[in-house]
XYZ file of C-alpha atoms in Angstrom:
446
model
C -40.670 -3.787 -36.307
C -42.483 -0.675 -35.107
C -39.197 1.133 -34.532
C -37.871 0.191 -37.986
C -41.136 1.422 -39.509
C -40.748 4.763 -37.716
C -37.258 5.233 -39.158
C -38.344 4.401 -42.717
C -41.379 6.630 -42.404
C -39.318 9.553 -41.120
C -36.828 9.485 -43.969
C -39.383 8.803 -46.701
C -41.551 11.666 -45.414
C -38.566 14.018 -45.245
C -37.459 13.260 -48.806
C -41.006 13.634 -50.153
C -41.496 16.974 -48.401
C -38.133 18.381 -49.460
C -38.407 17.269 -53.064
C -42.008 18.421 -53.400
C -43.602 21.799 -52.881
C -41.584 22.826 -49.806
C -39.317 25.397 -51.423
C -38.858 28.509 -49.352
C -37.208 31.366 -51.190
C -33.472 31.262 -50.566
C -30.521 33.125 -52.005
C -28.548 31.005 -54.436
C -24.775 30.781 -54.503
C -23.415 33.710 -56.496
C -22.285 32.384 -59.847
C -20.280 34.511 -62.220
C -22.314 35.180 -65.348
C -19.365 34.246 -67.530
C -20.033 30.573 -66.842
C -23.551 30.775 -68.248
C -22.314 30.634 -71.820
C -18.934 28.980 -71.241
C -17.960 25.604 -69.827
C -14.547 26.796 -68.685
C -12.345 29.879 -68.456
C -8.560 30.152 -68.613
C -6.967 32.155 -65.788
C -3.678 33.833 -66.746
C -3.127 35.755 -63.517
C -4.471 35.883 -59.945
C -4.527 38.846 -57.601
C -5.766 38.934 -54.018
C -7.312 41.955 -52.322
C -8.848 42.767 -48.945
C -6.309 40.723 -46.965
C -5.124 43.524 -44.683
C -3.700 41.069 -42.116
C -3.706 37.655 -43.796
C -0.508 36.679 -45.612
C -1.154 36.034 -49.296
C 0.391 32.549 -49.243
C -2.253 31.410 -46.710
C -4.875 32.044 -49.411
C -2.925 30.797 -52.415
C -2.005 27.457 -50.793
C -5.734 26.579 -50.649
C -6.279 26.984 -54.397
C -6.369 23.874 -56.581
C -5.349 25.810 -59.708
C -2.514 28.125 -60.756
C -2.115 30.935 -63.297
C -2.333 29.438 -66.769
C -4.847 26.770 -65.766
C -8.376 26.465 -67.089
C -11.138 26.332 -64.457
C -14.720 25.141 -64.630
C -17.760 26.281 -62.674
C -17.211 23.435 -60.191
C -13.590 24.554 -59.659
C -14.812 28.101 -59.142
C -17.324 27.169 -56.421
C -15.123 24.533 -54.741
C -12.159 26.869 -54.275
C -14.301 29.680 -52.902
C -15.830 27.309 -50.346
C -12.366 26.110 -49.315
C -11.384 29.696 -48.546
C -14.498 30.072 -46.389
C -13.383 26.873 -44.639
C -10.327 28.689 -43.270
C -12.750 30.540 -40.930
C -10.819 33.756 -41.506
C -13.198 35.598 -43.825
C -16.777 36.750 -43.544
C -17.029 37.209 -47.323
C -15.171 35.731 -50.314
C -15.734 36.827 -53.918
C -14.099 35.520 -57.086
C -14.278 38.220 -59.760
C -13.093 37.438 -63.284
C -12.014 40.099 -65.788
C -12.469 38.207 -69.046
C -10.549 40.684 -71.186
C -7.368 40.117 -69.138
C -8.100 36.531 -68.055
C -7.582 37.913 -64.547
C -9.048 36.433 -61.365
C -9.420 38.869 -58.483
C -10.025 37.099 -55.153
C -11.634 39.623 -52.837
C -11.824 38.685 -49.148
C -13.363 40.472 -46.200
C -11.485 39.634 -43.021
C -13.455 38.846 -39.878
C -12.832 39.853 -36.276
C -10.162 37.577 -34.899
C -10.135 38.048 -31.099
C -13.171 37.297 -28.989
C -14.175 35.556 -25.745
C -17.174 33.236 -25.914
C -19.117 31.625 -23.065
C -20.064 27.954 -23.190
C -22.484 25.659 -21.381
C -22.402 21.865 -21.786
C -25.515 20.390 -20.200
C -25.313 16.852 -18.878
C -28.350 14.800 -17.882
C -30.469 17.944 -18.410
C -29.088 19.236 -15.093
C -26.897 22.176 -14.161
C -25.396 20.126 -11.331
C -23.343 17.985 -13.732
C -22.856 20.629 -16.390
C -19.670 22.373 -17.416
C -19.724 26.114 -17.960
C -17.158 28.813 -18.513
C -15.652 30.658 -21.449
C -12.933 30.345 -23.995
C -10.768 33.050 -25.518
C -10.047 32.576 -29.188
C -7.321 34.388 -31.119
C -7.419 33.561 -34.825
C -5.005 34.476 -37.587
C -2.272 35.551 -35.182
C 0.405 37.401 -37.222
C -1.728 36.850 -40.352
C -0.468 33.269 -40.830
C -3.637 31.410 -39.817
C -2.163 30.694 -36.377
C -4.710 30.011 -33.655
C -4.522 30.353 -29.869
C -7.352 28.883 -27.776
C -7.736 29.076 -24.016
C -10.542 27.287 -22.155
C -11.701 28.012 -18.609
C -14.292 25.699 -17.023
C -15.807 26.280 -13.573
C -18.555 23.671 -13.586
C -18.751 19.986 -12.720
C -15.271 19.460 -14.169
C -12.778 22.263 -13.613
C -10.030 22.777 -16.131
C -7.756 25.259 -17.874
C -6.421 24.483 -21.352
C -4.281 26.400 -23.825
C -3.745 25.274 -27.426
C -1.499 26.846 -30.070
C -1.703 25.781 -33.736
C 0.386 26.982 -36.663
C -0.332 25.127 -39.932
C 2.580 26.766 -41.774
C 5.496 27.448 -39.423
C 7.807 26.681 -42.393
C 5.447 27.589 -45.216
C 7.922 26.878 -48.031
C 7.940 23.209 -46.968
C 4.336 23.116 -45.665
C 5.444 22.152 -42.144
C 3.034 22.865 -39.271
C 3.388 22.852 -35.476
C 1.042 22.597 -32.506
C 1.352 22.747 -28.721
C -1.136 22.126 -25.924
C -1.157 22.181 -22.143
C -3.970 21.422 -19.716
C -4.650 21.218 -15.983
C -7.918 19.725 -14.786
C -9.833 18.281 -11.867
C -12.381 16.017 -13.499
C -14.945 13.646 -12.087
C -14.618 9.975 -12.855
C -17.065 9.033 -15.603
C -16.588 5.258 -15.561
C -19.221 3.181 -13.783
C -16.716 0.329 -13.546
C -14.145 2.565 -11.849
C -16.800 3.848 -9.433
C -17.720 0.281 -8.510
C -14.061 -0.652 -7.972
C -13.358 2.418 -5.824
C -16.582 2.127 -3.811
C -17.916 5.526 -4.901
C -17.356 8.483 -7.182
C -14.039 10.339 -7.052
C -11.992 13.054 -8.765
C -8.886 12.745 -10.924
C -6.190 15.441 -10.904
C -4.575 15.733 -14.302
C -1.783 17.705 -15.982
C -0.817 17.116 -19.605
C 1.472 18.473 -22.325
C 1.453 17.763 -26.052
C 3.304 18.774 -29.220
C 2.678 17.934 -32.857
C 4.502 18.381 -36.172
C 2.636 18.063 -39.467
C 3.560 17.804 -43.132
C 1.034 18.961 -45.712
C 1.605 17.251 -49.068
C -1.142 19.077 -50.978
C -4.591 20.610 -50.361
C -5.973 17.222 -49.346
C -3.263 15.152 -47.605
C -1.665 15.855 -44.207
C 0.491 13.582 -42.032
C 1.047 14.448 -38.356
C 3.372 13.073 -35.695
C 2.750 13.872 -32.045
C 4.081 13.227 -28.555
C 2.693 13.921 -25.113
C 3.114 13.559 -21.369
C 0.398 13.072 -18.748
C 0.549 13.204 -14.970
C -2.627 11.840 -13.391
C -3.467 11.320 -9.721
C -6.340 9.305 -8.255
C -7.365 8.981 -4.570
C -7.058 5.179 -4.736
C -4.454 2.733 -6.050
C -6.401 0.110 -7.987
C -5.762 -1.749 -11.219
C -7.400 0.011 -14.210
C -8.545 2.939 -12.040
C -5.063 4.015 -13.055
C -2.942 2.434 -15.787
C -0.141 1.593 -13.359
C -2.346 0.315 -10.534
C -0.818 2.989 -8.303
C -2.472 6.254 -7.345
C -0.267 8.206 -9.785
C 0.233 7.615 -13.517
C 3.108 9.176 -15.407
C 2.425 8.409 -19.050
C 4.395 9.402 -22.135
C 2.815 8.872 -25.533
C 3.828 8.907 -29.182
C 1.710 8.593 -32.281
C 0.810 9.585 -35.812
C -2.304 10.692 -37.674
C -3.252 10.898 -41.342
C -5.868 13.247 -42.844
C -7.398 13.183 -46.292
C -9.889 16.006 -46.769
C -11.523 16.774 -50.133
C -14.637 18.502 -48.736
C -15.817 21.777 -50.217
C -17.125 23.837 -47.282
C -15.640 21.974 -44.321
C -18.147 23.335 -41.800
C -21.178 22.026 -43.732
C -20.071 20.016 -46.738
C -22.106 19.078 -49.774
C -19.423 17.045 -51.569
C -16.126 15.330 -50.905
C -14.837 13.072 -48.167
C -12.820 13.139 -44.956
C -10.566 10.319 -43.781
C -8.895 10.529 -40.371
C -6.825 7.713 -38.824
C -4.796 8.111 -35.630
C -2.671 5.671 -33.642
C -1.338 6.567 -30.170
C 1.066 4.342 -28.213
C 1.168 5.058 -24.462
C 3.830 4.147 -21.929
C 6.709 3.135 -24.205
C 9.299 3.834 -21.512
C 7.278 2.287 -18.666
C 6.837 -1.300 -17.493
C 3.708 -0.301 -15.554
C 1.834 1.462 -18.367
C 1.400 -0.253 -21.724
C -1.597 0.278 -24.014
C -2.539 1.956 -27.288
C -5.503 3.698 -28.916
C -6.655 3.612 -32.555
C -9.153 6.277 -33.707
C -10.745 6.479 -37.130
C -13.343 8.738 -38.707
C -14.641 8.301 -42.277
C -17.112 10.830 -43.697
C -18.696 10.926 -47.163
C -20.649 13.857 -48.623
C -22.745 13.613 -51.780
C -25.125 15.927 -53.629
C -28.325 14.020 -54.477
C -30.199 16.756 -56.325
C -29.562 20.456 -56.785
C -31.090 21.195 -53.365
C -30.656 17.967 -51.397
C -27.434 16.390 -50.209
C -26.496 13.549 -47.878
C -23.601 12.754 -45.594
C -22.531 9.521 -43.913
C -20.144 9.013 -41.020
C -18.425 5.828 -39.831
C -16.322 6.385 -36.720
C -14.743 4.259 -34.071
C -12.222 3.909 -31.297
C -10.317 0.742 -30.424
C -8.013 0.180 -27.462
C -5.400 -2.541 -27.127
C -4.037 -4.278 -24.038
C -5.045 -3.128 -20.534
C -6.455 0.346 -21.035
C -7.339 2.194 -17.790
C -10.969 3.059 -17.118
C -10.391 6.804 -17.638
C -9.137 6.200 -21.201
C -11.840 3.739 -22.286
C -14.232 4.403 -25.150
C -17.386 6.207 -23.989
C -20.742 6.817 -25.644
C -22.486 9.863 -24.218
C -19.441 12.129 -24.011
C -17.215 12.730 -27.050
C -19.395 10.362 -29.109
C -23.139 11.016 -28.877
C -26.117 9.172 -30.330
C -28.863 11.752 -30.670
C -31.912 10.437 -28.829
C -29.635 8.706 -26.296
C -27.360 11.623 -25.396
C -27.555 11.065 -21.622
C -27.219 7.280 -21.714
C -23.541 6.498 -21.167
C -21.856 3.280 -22.195
C -18.214 2.259 -21.832
C -15.903 -0.512 -22.941
C -12.612 -1.157 -24.702
C -14.010 -0.311 -28.144
C -16.666 1.862 -29.779
C -18.350 2.131 -33.165
C -20.731 4.796 -34.527
C -22.732 5.305 -37.717
C -24.569 8.471 -38.731
C -26.613 9.534 -41.763
C -28.000 13.000 -42.523
C -30.033 14.358 -45.413
C -30.066 18.155 -45.632
C -31.830 20.895 -47.533
C -30.704 24.561 -47.671
C -33.465 26.996 -46.724
C -31.089 29.967 -46.891
C -27.743 29.737 -48.613
C -24.840 32.192 -48.813
C -26.610 35.254 -47.416
C -24.023 37.926 -46.656
C -25.083 39.791 -43.522
C -23.513 43.143 -42.616
C -24.879 45.448 -39.939
C -23.868 48.980 -38.959
C -24.141 49.237 -35.186
C -22.778 52.022 -32.960
C -19.554 51.301 -31.033
C -19.235 47.795 -32.534
C -16.631 47.103 -35.247
C -18.246 46.125 -38.529
C -16.059 43.015 -38.688
C -17.986 41.695 -35.691
C -21.350 42.253 -37.360
C -20.489 40.767 -40.768
C -20.968 37.087 -41.564
C -22.175 34.608 -44.145
C -25.463 33.007 -43.045
C -26.731 29.576 -44.147
C -29.806 27.780 -42.780
C -30.262 24.011 -43.265
C -33.095 21.618 -42.476
C -31.882 18.070 -41.832
C -33.199 14.618 -41.035
C -30.764 12.303 -39.298
C -30.165 8.790 -38.008
C -27.451 7.892 -35.449
C -26.444 4.527 -34.056
C -23.615 3.393 -31.822
C -22.347 0.691 -29.529
C -19.438 -0.243 -27.289
C -17.914 -3.710 -27.131
C -15.298 -5.593 -25.171
C -11.695 -6.593 -25.633
C -11.013 -8.960 -28.559
C -14.707 -8.968 -29.492
C -16.354 -8.490 -32.884
C -18.947 -5.762 -33.369
C -22.471 -7.094 -32.784
C -25.829 -5.583 -33.665
C -27.112 -6.504 -30.192
C -27.395 -3.657 -27.719
C -27.050 -0.860 -30.229
C -28.263 2.593 -29.292
C -29.952 4.460 -32.113
C -31.933 7.650 -32.578
C -33.476 9.626 -35.414
C -35.104 12.998 -35.911
C -35.126 16.433 -37.512
C -33.017 19.512 -36.937
C -32.182 23.060 -37.976
C -28.596 24.268 -38.350
C -27.821 27.993 -38.527
C -24.371 28.389 -40.009
C -22.649 31.696 -39.174
C -19.364 31.849 -41.076
C -16.607 32.217 -40.171
C -17.598 31.790 -36.535
C -19.698 28.770 -35.624
C -23.096 27.108 -35.971
C -26.203 26.824 -33.814
C -28.095 23.517 -33.903
C -31.646 22.797 -32.719
C -32.728 19.165 -33.008
C -35.455 16.795 -31.876
C -34.583 13.092 -31.683
C -36.426 9.876 -30.820
C -34.694 6.780 -29.475
C -35.599 3.167 -30.266
C -38.222 3.202 -27.503
C -39.923 6.225 -29.040
C -38.797 8.565 -26.232
C -37.921 12.016 -27.516
C -35.411 14.668 -26.500
C -34.655 18.223 -27.611
C -31.019 19.032 -28.315
C -29.628 22.556 -28.472
C -25.985 23.405 -28.931
C -23.242 24.981 -30.975
C -20.912 23.381 -33.491
C -21.488 20.902 -36.291
C -22.843 17.377 -36.183
C -20.151 16.147 -38.597
């Protein structure tokens, strides 16, 4: 009862504080003055400027309206946020010339090539941490193509290259992706360690391709195929899928996305639905299992300055999944407050809730520094204060989710959003025993 009281107290206190006198001065979203006295405006023509590299169709395909349509203030804001979501522009302005019913979309392109270091701490120790850098090339050829390369030299050593092109045949909205990876990674399954009589390293090489069809701004269907070569030092059932020391696994699957969020990096409205099914070992008598992933996210504005988001996510495996492909809490899925407490089983379920308040919103930063291109020193800055609650569990084969044994944590955090690049998060979380932990990292909670 004490733990439940702490959770209720935390959220009640947060809502009271945010809705009361705690209003730091923050820049509001720029709203065209034409909408002050009008509910809607007809747009007869659209021009785009500032896109020195970006192809015009990459911008136009994100718009939910066409010339001749009438737009409201909500349409105006939503479409601008969707262009920011491309992560190609440091500034986006919608300027309306009322006399001509003309919309001028002015974009400021960001710097597209940069290496970034990374550090993923595990168990608050450098010994089990991964560190290295990744080289990111965005907007290759101006078509929103992305090339990512990852180099890790820490606890797990790997090299990965990923190529993504969302519009390889833009007339038909057909996309393509390719990935390749080589890694030497430490076993993370306690059950596999017990079976093998100690910790060990997997050697892994994988290839993957994907083809996607975009039906509109919200709906995308993807088909994918892959191949994995994995070697273990022992030949034991479920340490590898085949029971031998080498797995050769082909896979085929499909995924569906529905995404109606406004600003995808930190949404205030809309929803995201992601469902993926992956069948592994179709051509093999030794390997035969499948994985179902799902992720449902809902975003809702509560008041003008407060909004909430909810996430329901899970992973289910079918038939005899190997230990290395089980569902893990503490790795890809993290309960804040229990980030270093790993759990594993056939299946996983997570629930998260956040309530956020913008301290700074849509501040356009631009610095003039010697020898540094201005594109690298220009960004949109947002600062959010959030309260959150996470819970998660793993459960066995053919079992129903139970409330017993759930991890959960709750706390407060600050997110510094630097568009179009990334975010920095600083959070403090308590677990159900009242033990706290500080979390610092990059990226977005959800």
